[in-house]
Coordinates of C-alpha atoms in Angstrom, one line a residue:
X1 CA 6.1 41.7 -26.7
X2 CA 4.1 39.1 -28.6
X3 CA 3.9 35.4 -28.3
X4 CA 2.7 32.5 -30.5
X5 CA -0.5 31.5 -29.4
X6 CA -2.9 28.7 -30.2
X7 CA -6.7 29.0 -29.6
X8 CA -8.2 26.2 -27.4
X9 CA -10.9 25.5 -24.9
X10 CA -9.6 25.5 -21.3
X11 CA -10.5 21.7 -21.2
X12 CA -8.4 21.3 -24.4
X13 CA -5.4 23.1 -23.0
X14 CA -5.9 21.4 -19.8
X15 CA -5.1 17.8 -21.8
X16 CA -2.6 19.3 -23.7
X17 CA -0.5 20.6 -21.0
X18 CA -0.8 17.2 -19.0
X19 CA 0.3 15.1 -21.9
X20 CA 3.6 17.0 -22.0
X21 CA 4.4 16.8 -18.1
X22 CA 7.3 14.4 -17.4
X23 CA 9.2 13.4 -14.2
X24 CA 13.0 12.5 -13.6
X25 CA 14.8 10.8 -10.8
X26 CA 18.1 9.3 -10.7
X27 CA 18.3 10.1 -14.4
X28 CA 15.0 7.9 -15.3
X29 CA 12.6 10.1 -17.2
X30 CA 8.9 9.3 -17.7
X31 CA 5.7 10.6 -18.5
X32 CA 3.9 11.7 -15.6
X33 CA 0.4 11.2 -16.4
X34 CA -0.4 7.7 -17.7
X35 CA -4.0 8.2 -18.5
X36 CA -7.6 9.5 -17.4
X37 CA -10.4 8.2 -15.8
X38 CA -13.5 9.9 -16.3
X39 CA -17.3 9.6 -15.5
X40 CA -19.4 12.2 -17.8
X41 CA -22.2 14.3 -17.1
X42 CA -23.9 17.6 -17.8
X43 CA -20.7 19.1 -16.1
X44 CA -18.1 17.6 -18.0
X45 CA -19.4 16.0 -20.9
X46 CA -18.9 18.9 -23.4
X47 CA -15.8 20.3 -21.6
X48 CA -13.0 17.8 -20.5
X49 CA -15.2 15.0 -22.4
X50 CA -15.0 16.7 -25.7
X51 CA -11.3 17.6 -25.1
X52 CA -10.5 13.8 -24.1
X53 CA -12.6 12.6 -27.4
X54 CA -10.6 15.4 -29.6
X55 CA -7.2 13.9 -28.4
X56 CA -8.0 10.1 -28.9
X57 CA -9.6 11.0 -32.4
X58 CA -6.5 13.4 -33.1
X59 CA -3.8 13.1 -30.5
X60 CA -1.9 16.4 -29.5
X61 CA 0.6 17.4 -32.0
X62 CA 3.4 18.1 -29.5
X63 CA 2.3 15.4 -26.9
X64 CA 0.7 12.8 -28.0
X65 CA -2.4 10.7 -26.7
X66 CA -4.1 10.7 -23.1
X67 CA -5.4 7.1 -22.7
X68 CA -8.8 7.3 -21.5
X69 CA -10.4 4.7 -18.9
X70 CA -14.2 4.5 -18.5
X71 CA -15.0 3.7 -14.5
X72 CA -18.1 3.1 -12.8
X73 CA -17.7 4.8 -9.5
X74 CA -16.2 8.3 -8.9
X75 CA -14.8 7.0 -5.6
X76 CA -13.4 3.8 -7.3
X77 CA -11.5 5.8 -10.2
X78 CA -9.7 7.6 -7.5
X79 CA -9.0 4.6 -5.5
X80 CA -7.4 3.3 -8.6
X81 CA -5.5 6.2 -9.6
X82 CA -4.1 6.3 -6.1
X83 CA -3.3 2.5 -6.0
X84 CA -1.8 3.2 -9.7
X85 CA 0.6 6.0 -7.9
X86 CA 1.4 3.9 -5.3
X87 CA 2.7 1.0 -7.5
X88 CA 4.8 3.4 -9.3
X89 CA 6.6 4.8 -6.2
X90 CA 4.5 8.3 -6.9
X91 CA 6.7 8.6 -10.1
X92 CA 3.6 8.4 -12.5
X93 CA -0.4 8.9 -11.6
X94 CA -3.5 9.2 -13.2
X95 CA -6.0 12.2 -13.6
X96 CA -9.7 11.6 -12.5
X97 CA -12.7 13.7 -13.9
X98 CA -16.4 13.9 -13.0
X99 CA -19.2 16.0 -13.2
X100 CA -20.5 18.4 -10.7
X101 CA -22.4 17.5 -7.5
X102 CA -22.9 13.8 -6.2
X103 CA -19.8 13.0 -8.9
X104 CA -17.6 15.3 -7.6
X105 CA -18.6 14.4 -3.9
X106 CA -17.9 10.9 -4.5
X107 CA -14.1 11.8 -5.2
X108 CA -13.9 13.3 -1.7
X109 CA -13.3 9.9 -0.1
X110 CA -10.8 8.9 -2.8
X111 CA -9.1 12.2 -2.2
X112 CA -8.3 11.3 1.5
X113 CA -7.2 8.1 0.7
X114 CA -4.4 9.8 -1.6
X115 CA -3.4 12.2 0.9
X116 CA -3.3 10.3 4.1
X117 CA -1.2 8.0 2.3
X118 CA 1.0 10.5 0.5
X119 CA 0.4 9.6 -3.0
X120 CA -0.3 11.8 -5.9
X121 CA -3.6 12.0 -7.8
X122 CA -5.0 14.8 -9.8
X123 CA -8.8 15.5 -9.5
X124 CA -10.6 17.6 -12.0
X125 CA -14.3 18.0 -10.6
X126 CA -16.6 20.0 -12.6
X127 CA -18.1 23.0 -11.0
X128 CA -21.4 25.5 -11.3
X129 CA -21.0 28.3 -13.8
X130 CA -18.7 30.7 -13.2
X131 CA -20.7 33.3 -15.1
X132 CA -23.9 32.4 -12.7
X133 CA -26.0 32.8 -15.8
X134 CA -28.0 29.7 -15.0
X135 CA -28.1 29.6 -11.3
X136 CA -28.7 27.5 -9.7
X137 CA -27.9 24.9 -12.0
X138 CA -28.9 21.2 -11.8
X139 CA -27.2 19.5 -9.2
X140 CA -25.9 22.7 -7.5
X141 CA -25.9 23.0 -3.7
X142 CA -26.7 26.9 -2.9
X143 CA -25.3 28.5 0.2
X144 CA -27.1 31.3 1.7
X145 CA -24.1 33.1 3.1
X146 CA -22.0 33.5 -0.1
X147 CA -22.4 32.5 -3.8
X148 CA -18.7 31.8 -3.9
X149 CA -18.9 28.3 -2.0
X150 CA -19.7 25.2 -4.0
X151 CA -19.6 21.4 -3.1
X152 CA -16.0 21.2 -4.3
X153 CA -14.7 23.2 -1.4
X154 CA -15.2 19.8 0.3
X155 CA -12.3 19.1 -1.4
X156 CA -10.1 21.8 0.2
X157 CA -9.3 19.7 3.8
X158 CA -8.5 16.6 1.9
X159 CA -6.3 18.0 -1.0
X160 CA -2.4 19.3 -0.8
X161 CA -3.6 21.9 -3.4
X162 CA -6.8 23.2 -4.2
X163 CA -7.9 26.0 -6.7
X164 CA -10.9 26.9 -9.0
X165 CA -10.4 28.1 -12.3
X166 CA -12.8 30.9 -13.0
X167 CA -11.0 32.5 -15.9
X168 CA -8.9 30.9 -18.8
X169 CA -5.9 33.2 -17.6
X170 CA -5.8 31.5 -14.3
X171 CA -5.4 27.9 -15.8
X172 CA -1.5 28.2 -16.4
X173 CA -0.4 29.3 -13.0
X174 CA -2.7 26.9 -11.2
X175 CA -1.5 23.8 -13.4
X176 CA 1.9 24.6 -12.4
X177 CA 1.0 25.1 -8.8
X178 CA -0.7 21.8 -9.3
X179 CA 2.6 20.0 -10.8
X180 CA 4.4 21.3 -8.0
X181 CA 2.4 19.7 -5.4
X182 CA 2.0 16.4 -7.3
X183 CA 5.8 15.7 -7.6
X184 CA 6.8 16.8 -4.1
X185 CA 8.3 14.1 -2.2
X186 CA 7.4 15.9 1.1
X187 CA 3.7 17.2 0.6
X188 CA 2.1 15.1 -2.1
X189 CA -1.2 13.9 -2.3
X190 CA -4.6 14.7 -4.0
X191 CA -4.6 17.9 -6.0
X192 CA -7.9 19.3 -7.2
X193 CA -8.7 21.7 -9.7
X194 CA -12.4 22.6 -9.7
X195 CA -13.5 23.2 -13.4
X196 CA -16.6 25.4 -13.7
X197 CA -18.3 23.7 -16.5
X198 CA -18.9 27.1 -18.7
X199 CA -15.2 27.6 -18.4
X200 CA -14.3 24.4 -19.5
X201 CA -15.7 25.0 -22.8
X202 CA -14.9 28.7 -23.0
X203 CA -11.9 29.5 -25.7
X204 CA -9.0 31.3 -25.1
X205 CA -5.5 32.3 -26.9
X206 CA -3.0 30.3 -24.8
X207 CA 0.7 30.7 -25.4
X208 CA 2.2 27.8 -27.4
X209 CA 5.2 27.9 -25.1
X210 CA 3.0 26.6 -22.1
X211 CA 2.5 23.0 -24.2
X212 CA 6.3 22.8 -24.6
X213 CA 7.4 19.5 -22.8
X214 CA 8.2 20.2 -19.3
X215 CA 10.6 17.7 -17.0
X216 CA 10.0 17.9 -13.5
X217 CA 13.2 16.7 -11.4
X218 CA 11.9 14.9 -8.2
X219 CA 14.3 15.9 -5.4
X220 CA 16.4 14.1 -3.1
X221 CA 16.9 15.9 0.1
X222 CA 20.3 15.5 1.4
X223 CA 21.2 14.7 5.0
X224 CA 22.7 17.9 7.0
X225 CA 25.8 17.2 8.2
X226 CA 25.0 18.4 11.8
X227 CA 21.8 16.3 12.2
X228 CA 23.8 13.3 10.9
X229 CA 26.3 13.9 13.8
X230 CA 23.7 14.3 16.4
X231 CA 21.9 11.0 14.9
X232 CA 25.1 9.2 15.0
X233 CA 26.1 10.0 18.5
X234 CA 22.3 8.9 19.8
X235 CA 22.8 5.6 17.7
X236 CA 26.2 5.0 19.1
X237 CA 25.0 5.7 22.8
X238 CA 22.1 3.0 22.4
X239 CA 21.8 -0.1 23.6
X240 CA 19.0 -1.7 22.4
X241 CA 18.2 0.5 19.0
X242 CA 14.9 -0.4 16.9
X243 CA 14.6 1.0 13.3
X244 CA 10.9 1.1 12.0
X245 CA 10.5 1.1 8.1
X246 CA 7.7 3.4 6.8
X247 CA 6.5 3.7 3.3
X248 CA 8.9 6.5 2.8
X249 CA 11.6 3.8 2.4
X250 CA 9.7 2.3 -0.5
X251 CA 8.8 5.4 -2.4
X252 CA 12.4 6.3 -2.0
X253 CA 13.2 3.0 -3.4
X254 CA 15.9 2.9 -0.8
X255 CA 15.5 -1.1 0.0
X256 CA 19.0 -1.8 -0.8
X257 CA 20.3 0.8 1.4
X258 CA 17.9 -0.4 4.3
X259 CA 19.4 -3.8 3.8
X260 CA 22.8 -2.6 3.9
X261 CA 22.3 -0.7 6.8
X262 CA 20.9 -3.3 8.8
X263 CA 23.4 -5.8 7.7
X264 CA 26.5 -3.4 8.7
X265 CA 25.0 -2.5 12.1
X266 CA 23.0 -5.3 13.2
X267 CA 20.3 -3.0 14.2
X268 CA 16.9 -4.9 13.8
X269 CA 14.0 -3.4 11.2
X270 CA 10.5 -3.8 12.0
X271 CA 8.0 -2.2 9.6
X272 CA 4.6 -0.4 9.2
X273 CA 1.9 -1.3 7.0
X274 CA 3.3 1.1 4.2
X275 CA 6.6 -0.1 4.7
X276 CA 6.3 -3.9 4.8
X277 CA 8.8 -5.2 2.1
X278 CA 11.0 -2.5 2.4
X279 CA 13.3 -4.9 3.9
X280 CA 13.0 -8.9 3.1
X281 CA 11.8 -10.9 5.4
X282 CA 14.3 -13.5 5.5
X283 CA 16.8 -10.7 6.1
X284 CA 18.6 -11.7 9.7
X285 CA 17.6 -8.2 11.0
X286 CA 13.9 -8.2 9.7
X287 CA 11.6 -8.8 12.8
X288 CA 8.3 -8.0 11.5
X289 CA 5.5 -5.6 11.7
X290 CA 5.3 -3.2 14.8
X291 CA 2.3 -1.7 16.8
X292 CA -1.1 -2.7 17.3
X293 CA -1.4 -5.1 14.5
X294 CA 2.3 -6.0 14.6
X295 CA 4.4 -9.1 15.2
X296 CA 5.5 -10.0 18.9
X297 CA 9.0 -10.4 17.3
X298 CA 8.8 -6.6 16.9
X299 CA 6.8 -5.4 19.6
X300 CA 8.9 -7.4 22.4
X301 CA 12.0 -5.4 20.9
X302 CA 10.0 -1.9 20.6
X303 CA 8.8 -2.2 24.4
X304 CA 12.5 -2.2 25.5
X305 CA 14.2 -0.4 23.0
X306 CA 16.2 2.8 24.2
X307 CA 16.2 4.2 20.7
X308 CA 13.6 4.3 17.9
X309 CA 14.9 5.0 14.5
X310 CA 11.9 5.9 12.4
X311 CA 12.5 6.0 8.4
X312 CA 9.9 7.2 6.4
X313 CA 7.1 6.7 9.0
X314 CA 4.3 9.0 9.9
X315 CA 3.9 7.2 13.0
X316 CA -0.2 6.2 13.3
X317 CA -1.7 5.5 16.4
X318 CA -1.4 1.7 15.1
X319 CA 2.6 2.3 14.7
X320 CA 2.8 3.6 18.2
X321 CA -0.1 1.3 19.4
X322 CA -1.7 4.5 20.6
X323 CA 1.4 5.8 22.4
X324 CA 1.8 2.5 24.7
X325 CA 4.2 0.6 22.3
X326 CA 7.5 1.8 23.3
X327 CA 7.6 1.4 27.2
X328 CA 11.2 2.0 28.1
X329 CA 10.9 5.3 30.2
X330 CA 14.3 6.5 28.6
X331 CA 13.3 5.7 25.0
X332 CA 14.5 8.5 22.2
X333 CA 13.8 8.8 18.8
X334 CA 15.5 9.7 15.6
X335 CA 13.1 10.2 12.8
X336 CA 14.3 10.5 9.2
X337 CA 11.6 11.9 6.9
X338 CA 11.5 14.2 3.9
X339 CA 8.7 15.9 5.7
X340 CA 9.6 18.0 8.8
X341 CA 5.9 17.8 10.3
X342 CA 6.6 13.8 10.4
X343 CA 10.2 14.1 11.6
X344 CA 9.3 16.0 14.8
X345 CA 6.9 13.5 15.9
X346 CA 7.6 11.9 19.4
X347 CA 10.1 14.5 20.2
X348 CA 12.7 13.0 18.0
X349 CA 15.9 14.2 16.5
X350 CA 14.9 15.5 13.2
X351 CA 16.6 14.4 9.9
X352 CA 14.7 16.0 7.4
X353 CA 16.0 14.0 4.2
X354 CA 15.5 11.6 1.4
X355 CA 15.5 8.2 3.2
X356 CA 18.1 6.7 0.7
X357 CA 20.3 9.6 0.9
X358 CA 20.2 9.3 4.9
X359 CA 20.6 5.7 5.2
X360 CA 23.8 6.0 3.0
X361 CA 25.1 8.6 5.0
X362 CA 24.3 6.7 8.4
X363 CA 25.6 3.6 7.1
X364 CA 29.2 5.1 6.2
X365 CA 29.1 7.3 9.6
X366 CA 28.5 4.3 11.7
X367 CA 31.2 2.3 10.1
X368 CA 32.6 0.0 13.0
X369 CA 29.4 0.2 15.1
X370 CA 27.5 -3.1 15.9
X371 CA 24.8 -3.7 18.4
X372 CA 26.0 -6.2 21.2
X373 CA 26.2 -9.9 20.9
X374 CA 23.6 -10.1 23.7
X375 CA 21.2 -8.2 21.5
X376 CA 21.8 -10.0 18.4
X377 CA 21.2 -13.0 20.2
X378 CA 17.8 -11.7 21.3
X379 CA 16.9 -10.4 17.9
X380 CA 17.5 -14.0 16.4
X381 CA 15.6 -15.4 19.3
X382 CA 12.5 -13.3 18.8
X383 CA 12.6 -13.6 15.0
X384 CA 12.6 -17.4 15.1
X385 CA 10.1 -17.5 17.8
X386 CA 7.5 -15.6 15.6
X387 CA 8.4 -17.6 12.5
X388 CA 7.0 -20.5 14.4
X389 CA 3.9 -18.5 15.3
X390 CA 3.6 -17.8 11.8
X391 CA 3.8 -21.4 10.5
X392 CA 1.4 -22.6 12.8
X393 CA -1.1 -19.7 12.0
X394 CA -0.8 -20.5 8.3
X395 CA -1.4 -24.5 8.8
X396 CA -3.8 -24.6 11.8
X397 CA -6.1 -27.0 10.4
X398 CA -9.0 -25.0 11.6
X399 CA -12.4 -26.2 11.3
X400 CA -15.2 -26.6 10.5
X401 CA -14.6 -23.7 8.3
X402 CA -11.3 -22.7 7.6
X403 CA -9.6 -19.4 9.0
X404 CA -8.7 -16.5 7.0
X405 CA -5.1 -17.1 8.1
X406 CA -5.0 -20.4 6.4
X407 CA -5.9 -18.6 3.3
X408 CA -3.4 -15.7 3.8
X409 CA -0.8 -18.8 4.4
X410 CA -1.4 -20.2 1.1
X411 CA -1.2 -17.2 -1.0
X412 CA 2.1 -16.3 0.9
X413 CA 3.6 -19.3 0.0
X414 CA 2.3 -19.6 -3.6
X415 CA 2.6 -16.0 -4.9
X416 CA 5.9 -15.0 -6.6
X417 CA 8.2 -12.4 -5.6
X418 CA 7.0 -9.7 -7.8
X419 CA 3.4 -10.5 -7.7
X420 CA 1.2 -8.0 -5.4
X421 CA -1.2 -8.7 -2.6
X422 CA -3.9 -6.1 -2.0
X423 CA -5.9 -5.1 0.8
X424 CA -7.6 -2.7 2.9
X425 CA -9.7 -2.2 5.9
X426 CA -11.0 -4.7 8.5
X427 CA -9.3 -7.3 10.5
X428 CA -7.4 -8.5 7.5
X429 CA -4.8 -5.7 7.4
X430 CA -3.9 -6.7 10.8
X431 CA -3.6 -10.4 10.2
X432 CA -1.5 -9.6 7.3
X433 CA 1.0 -7.1 9.0
X434 CA 1.5 -9.6 11.7
X435 CA 2.0 -12.4 9.6
X436 CA 2.8 -11.8 5.9
X437 CA 6.3 -12.5 5.1
X438 CA 6.9 -9.8 2.3
X439 CA 9.8 -10.9 -0.1
X440 CA 10.1 -7.7 -2.3
X441 CA 8.9 -4.0 -1.9
X442 CA 6.3 -4.5 -4.4
X443 CA 4.5 -7.7 -2.9
X444 CA 2.7 -5.9 -0.1
X445 CA 0.1 -3.3 -1.0
X446 CA -2.3 -2.6 1.9
X447 CA -4.2 0.8 2.4
X448 CA -4.3 1.4 6.0
X449 CA -3.6 5.2 6.6
X450 CA -7.6 5.8 5.7
X451 CA -8.4 2.0 6.1
X452 CA -10.9 2.3 3.2
X453 CA -13.6 -0.3 2.8
X454 CA -14.1 -0.8 -0.8
X455 CA -10.3 0.2 -1.8
X456 CA -9.5 -3.6 -2.9
X457 CA -11.6 -4.0 -6.0
X458 CA -10.5 -0.6 -7.8
X459 CA -7.1 -0.7 -6.3
X460 CA -6.6 -4.2 -8.2
X461 CA -7.4 -2.2 -11.4
X462 CA -4.8 0.5 -10.8
X463 CA -1.9 -1.8 -9.8
X464 CA -2.5 -3.9 -12.7
X465 CA -2.5 -1.2 -15.2
X466 CA 0.6 0.0 -13.3
X467 CA 2.4 -3.2 -13.1
X468 CA 0.8 -5.5 -16.0
X469 CA 3.6 -8.3 -15.5
X470 CA 3.0 -9.2 -11.7
X471 CA 0.0 -11.1 -10.7
X472 CA -2.3 -8.9 -8.7
X473 CA -4.3 -10.5 -6.1
X474 CA -7.0 -8.6 -4.2
X475 CA -8.5 -10.2 -1.0
X476 CA -11.8 -8.9 -0.6
X477 CA -14.2 -9.5 2.5
X478 CA -18.0 -9.9 1.9
X479 CA -18.6 -6.5 3.7
X480 CA -16.0 -4.5 1.5
X481 CA -17.2 -6.3 -1.4
X482 CA -20.8 -4.9 -0.8
X483 CA -19.3 -1.5 -0.4
X484 CA -17.8 -0.9 -4.0
X485 CA -18.1 -3.8 -6.6
X486 CA -18.4 -2.1 -9.6
X487 CA -14.9 -1.4 -10.9
X488 CA -15.0 -5.1 -11.9
X489 CA -17.1 -4.2 -15.0
X490 CA -14.3 -1.7 -15.8
X491 CA -11.7 -4.8 -15.1
X492 CA -13.5 -7.0 -17.4
X493 CA -14.0 -4.0 -20.0
X494 CA -10.2 -3.6 -20.1
X495 CA -9.3 -7.2 -20.4
X496 CA -7.4 -6.7 -17.0
X497 CA -6.2 -10.3 -15.7
X498 CA -6.4 -10.0 -11.9
X499 CA -7.4 -12.5 -9.2
X500 CA -10.0 -11.5 -6.5
X501 CA -10.1 -13.8 -3.2
X502 CA -13.6 -13.3 -1.6
X503 CA -13.7 -14.4 2.0
X504 CA -17.3 -14.9 3.0
X505 CA -17.7 -14.6 6.7
X506 CA -21.3 -13.0 6.9
X507 CA -20.3 -10.2 8.6
X508 CA -17.9 -7.4 9.8
X509 CA -15.1 -9.8 11.4
X510 CA -12.8 -6.7 12.5
X511 CA -15.4 -4.4 14.1
X512 CA -17.2 -7.3 15.5
X513 CA -14.1 -8.3 17.1
X514 CA -13.3 -4.9 18.4
X515 CA -17.1 -4.5 19.6
X516 CA -16.9 -7.4 21.5
X517 CA -13.6 -6.5 23.3
X518 CA -15.1 -3.3 24.2
X519 CA -18.2 -4.6 25.6
X520 CA -20.4 -4.0 22.6
X521 CA -21.5 -7.5 21.9
X522 CA -20.7 -7.4 18.1
X523 CA -23.8 -5.2 17.7
X524 CA -24.7 -4.4 14.4
X525 CA -21.8 -6.6 12.7
X526 CA -23.3 -9.6 11.5
X527 CA -25.2 -10.0 8.4
X528 CA -28.2 -11.9 9.6
X529 CA -32.1 -11.8 8.8
X530 CA -34.0 -9.1 10.9
X531 CA -37.7 -9.1 11.9
X532 CA -37.1 -7.6 15.1
X533 CA -34.0 -9.7 16.4
X534 CA -31.9 -8.0 18.6
X535 CA -28.7 -7.0 16.4
X536 CA -26.2 -8.6 19.0
X537 CA -27.5 -12.2 18.0
X538 CA -26.8 -14.7 15.8
X539 CA -29.6 -15.6 13.2
X540 CA -30.4 -16.9 9.6
X541 CA -27.7 -15.9 7.2
X542 CA -29.1 -13.0 4.4
X543 CA -29.7 -14.9 1.2
X544 CA -27.4 -13.3 -0.8
X545 CA -25.0 -15.1 -3.5
X546 CA -21.8 -12.9 -3.6
X547 CA -20.4 -15.4 -6.0
X548 CA -23.0 -15.3 -8.3
X549 CA -23.2 -11.6 -8.3
X550 CA -19.4 -11.6 -9.0
X551 CA -20.3 -14.1 -12.2
X552 CA -22.8 -11.4 -13.3
X553 CA -20.1 -8.6 -13.5
X554 CA -18.3 -11.1 -16.1
X555 CA -15.6 -12.7 -13.6
X556 CA -14.7 -16.5 -13.8
X557 CA -15.6 -17.6 -10.2
X558 CA -14.3 -20.6 -8.5
X559 CA -16.1 -21.9 -5.7
X560 CA -14.1 -23.7 -2.7
X561 CA -14.5 -25.0 0.5
X562 CA -11.2 -26.3 1.7
X563 CA -7.6 -25.1 1.8
X564 CA -6.5 -27.6 -0.5
X565 CA -9.2 -27.0 -3.0
X566 CA -8.4 -23.2 -2.6
X567 CA -4.6 -23.8 -3.5
X568 CA -5.9 -25.6 -6.6
X569 CA -8.0 -22.9 -7.7
X570 CA -5.1 -20.3 -7.4
X571 CA -2.9 -22.2 -9.7
X572 CA -6.4 -22.5 -12.0
X573 CA -6.8 -18.8 -11.7
X574 CA -2.9 -17.9 -12.3
X575 CA -3.2 -20.0 -15.5
X576 CA -6.6 -18.2 -16.7
X577 CA -6.3 -15.7 -19.1
X578 CA -9.3 -13.3 -17.5
X579 CA -10.2 -11.9 -14.3
X580 CA -11.1 -14.6 -11.5
X581 CA -12.6 -14.8 -8.3
X582 CA -12.0 -17.6 -5.7
X583 CA -14.9 -17.8 -3.2
X584 CA -14.4 -19.3 0.2
X585 CA -16.2 -19.2 3.5
X586 CA -14.0 -18.4 6.5
X587 CA -15.0 -18.4 10.3
X588 CA -16.0 -15.2 11.2
X589 CA -15.0 -15.7 14.7
X590 CA -11.2 -16.2 13.9
X591 CA -8.7 -17.0 15.0
X592 CA -6.3 -14.0 15.0
X593 CA -2.7 -14.0 15.6
X594 CA -1.4 -13.5 19.2
X595 CA -0.4 -10.0 20.0
X596 CA 1.1 -8.2 23.1
X597 CA -0.2 -4.6 21.9
X598 CA -3.0 -2.5 22.4
X599 CA -5.2 0.1 20.0
X600 CA -7.0 3.0 22.2
X601 CA -10.7 2.7 21.5
X602 CA -12.5 4.7 23.9
X603 CA -15.2 2.5 26.0
X604 CA -18.4 4.0 27.5
X605 CA -17.4 5.4 31.0
X606 CA -21.1 4.4 32.6
X607 CA -23.3 1.6 31.6
X608 CA -26.2 -0.7 32.5
X609 CA -24.5 -3.3 30.6
X610 CA -22.2 -5.7 32.3
X611 CA -19.8 -6.4 29.5
X612 CA -19.3 -2.7 28.9
X613 CA -18.6 -2.1 32.7
X614 CA -16.0 -5.0 32.5
X615 CA -14.6 -3.6 29.2
X616 CA -14.2 0.0 30.7
X617 CA -12.2 -1.4 33.7
X618 CA -9.8 -3.3 31.3
X619 CA -9.5 -0.1 29.1
X620 CA -8.5 2.3 32.0
X621 CA -5.7 -0.3 33.0
X622 CA -4.4 -0.3 29.5
X623 CA -4.2 3.4 29.5
X624 CA -1.9 3.5 32.2
X625 CA 0.7 2.8 29.6
X626 CA -0.1 5.7 27.4
X627 CA 2.1 8.6 27.1
X628 CA 3.7 11.3 24.8
X629 CA 7.2 10.5 23.9
X630 CA 9.2 13.7 24.7
X631 CA 12.9 12.6 25.6

């Protein structure tokens, strides 16, 4: 049997295949890959680089163009791709390519960001020569045990699918498996196809059929009837149930169904970092964030709950407060998740299903069930009390420097329903989860599964590309700014209008506070002049002008000192037609929202330092509540 073929390089065939991949869910069809980020070196400039150039000059006749964007850092491009995929609810993503060696390894952190957050990105790192003719090639790390291992094997533990294309014949089955993993609602994440540089440029007669338009149907796993029956029995038997909405609710686009479930049953709904906004904050049953960085309104209810209904959450240690949050000795769990790995956590009743499908079935099966009037009053009381705390934190009049909480309050009150606030590591995500009053599923974008410093700036780029009509606001600390600012150049180059809020507090507020609470006296967390001074003490500020640095990247920078000036600057930034940064100094020492919860960070068991000794005694006391949930 003969098939019609077309002679292409492996790189050309890869791009031609990718532009013809589509996804469909709920009858809505769209192209899966919106474009490619790429930084070129000797490993890919003549392979994938040539293929992208050819596509730009002469788009694929059967698939069209693959837009190319030029980032400045390989980790940054993957962060941007992950943020793009998150904003698109995993129904669209970007491709990322790099040269070999350091370029490829720079993408490993970004791959972990995507996989821990369960969002799809396709990575095409270049590799050494498959033929091994020039061996070792520039930037090749040699392994004396085997010639088959390259630096790209570092992607294996942070990828949901990994392959190395050593022959052109391997490309098609590998690309099909890559697509299978990328569109899987349960097991998606970073997919890595290592591309030896000689193979990229090698020609082969590929079957034309390989490049036909292919539509991948994103499944919605239904809820098994027997599992539904067991869950309903547990819910009806409960007196103080609490639901936890995770990112799976948002990715499933199940917010309407979650609101209907909460309204019909009266069951309060808390949220994780990934799930904030899944239920609107002013819904009567919305009680705020839960866990180590959650709101007391949710955490008081969590401590007493006899049933936890986890919906699309992976139960990170922050959600469970390191397994101290749910203190009722008889607490049980019902876990709705597309991934059985997550559904089994905490010894829960497993409901392996799409969040939207499960919520529809549960709401219907629980018709007539309502929490008690007494519990409903308790929910309303805790919600109202935390609303007052939030208002007080947002309007504290802190001085002489404003607190970051006041900045968050101004943003929370001024941003539109479909605008997006972006943040990641440090103290800010904790304050945001506790206080931010999300109006819609799109408004809150905080990367906390990998808690990656440097995520915010490239993420702003990715989200703005995904949601061009939204105002995208990235809150950036001085620490994270210095980690990965270079994608500002790409933002300016592409004419993306985003707003950055740079909070300058001359150090690491989060780790400084954690260090102090664990007896380590904020060691190594302040940006201060050195010269032999102990690193746990105050000192002269380092003369680094981050605002001037941001201006040098091409941003419009507005320097402000007060919250009133900040509000004026934000309106100016909204009305601007280019990317703007608002620079404000805030108090390194807080304040932070009150919290009854805890996070387990080990303290030195023995020490000559009195502060460490005291912290260890406190740590032992807090660990008494820690347990596995096995009911």
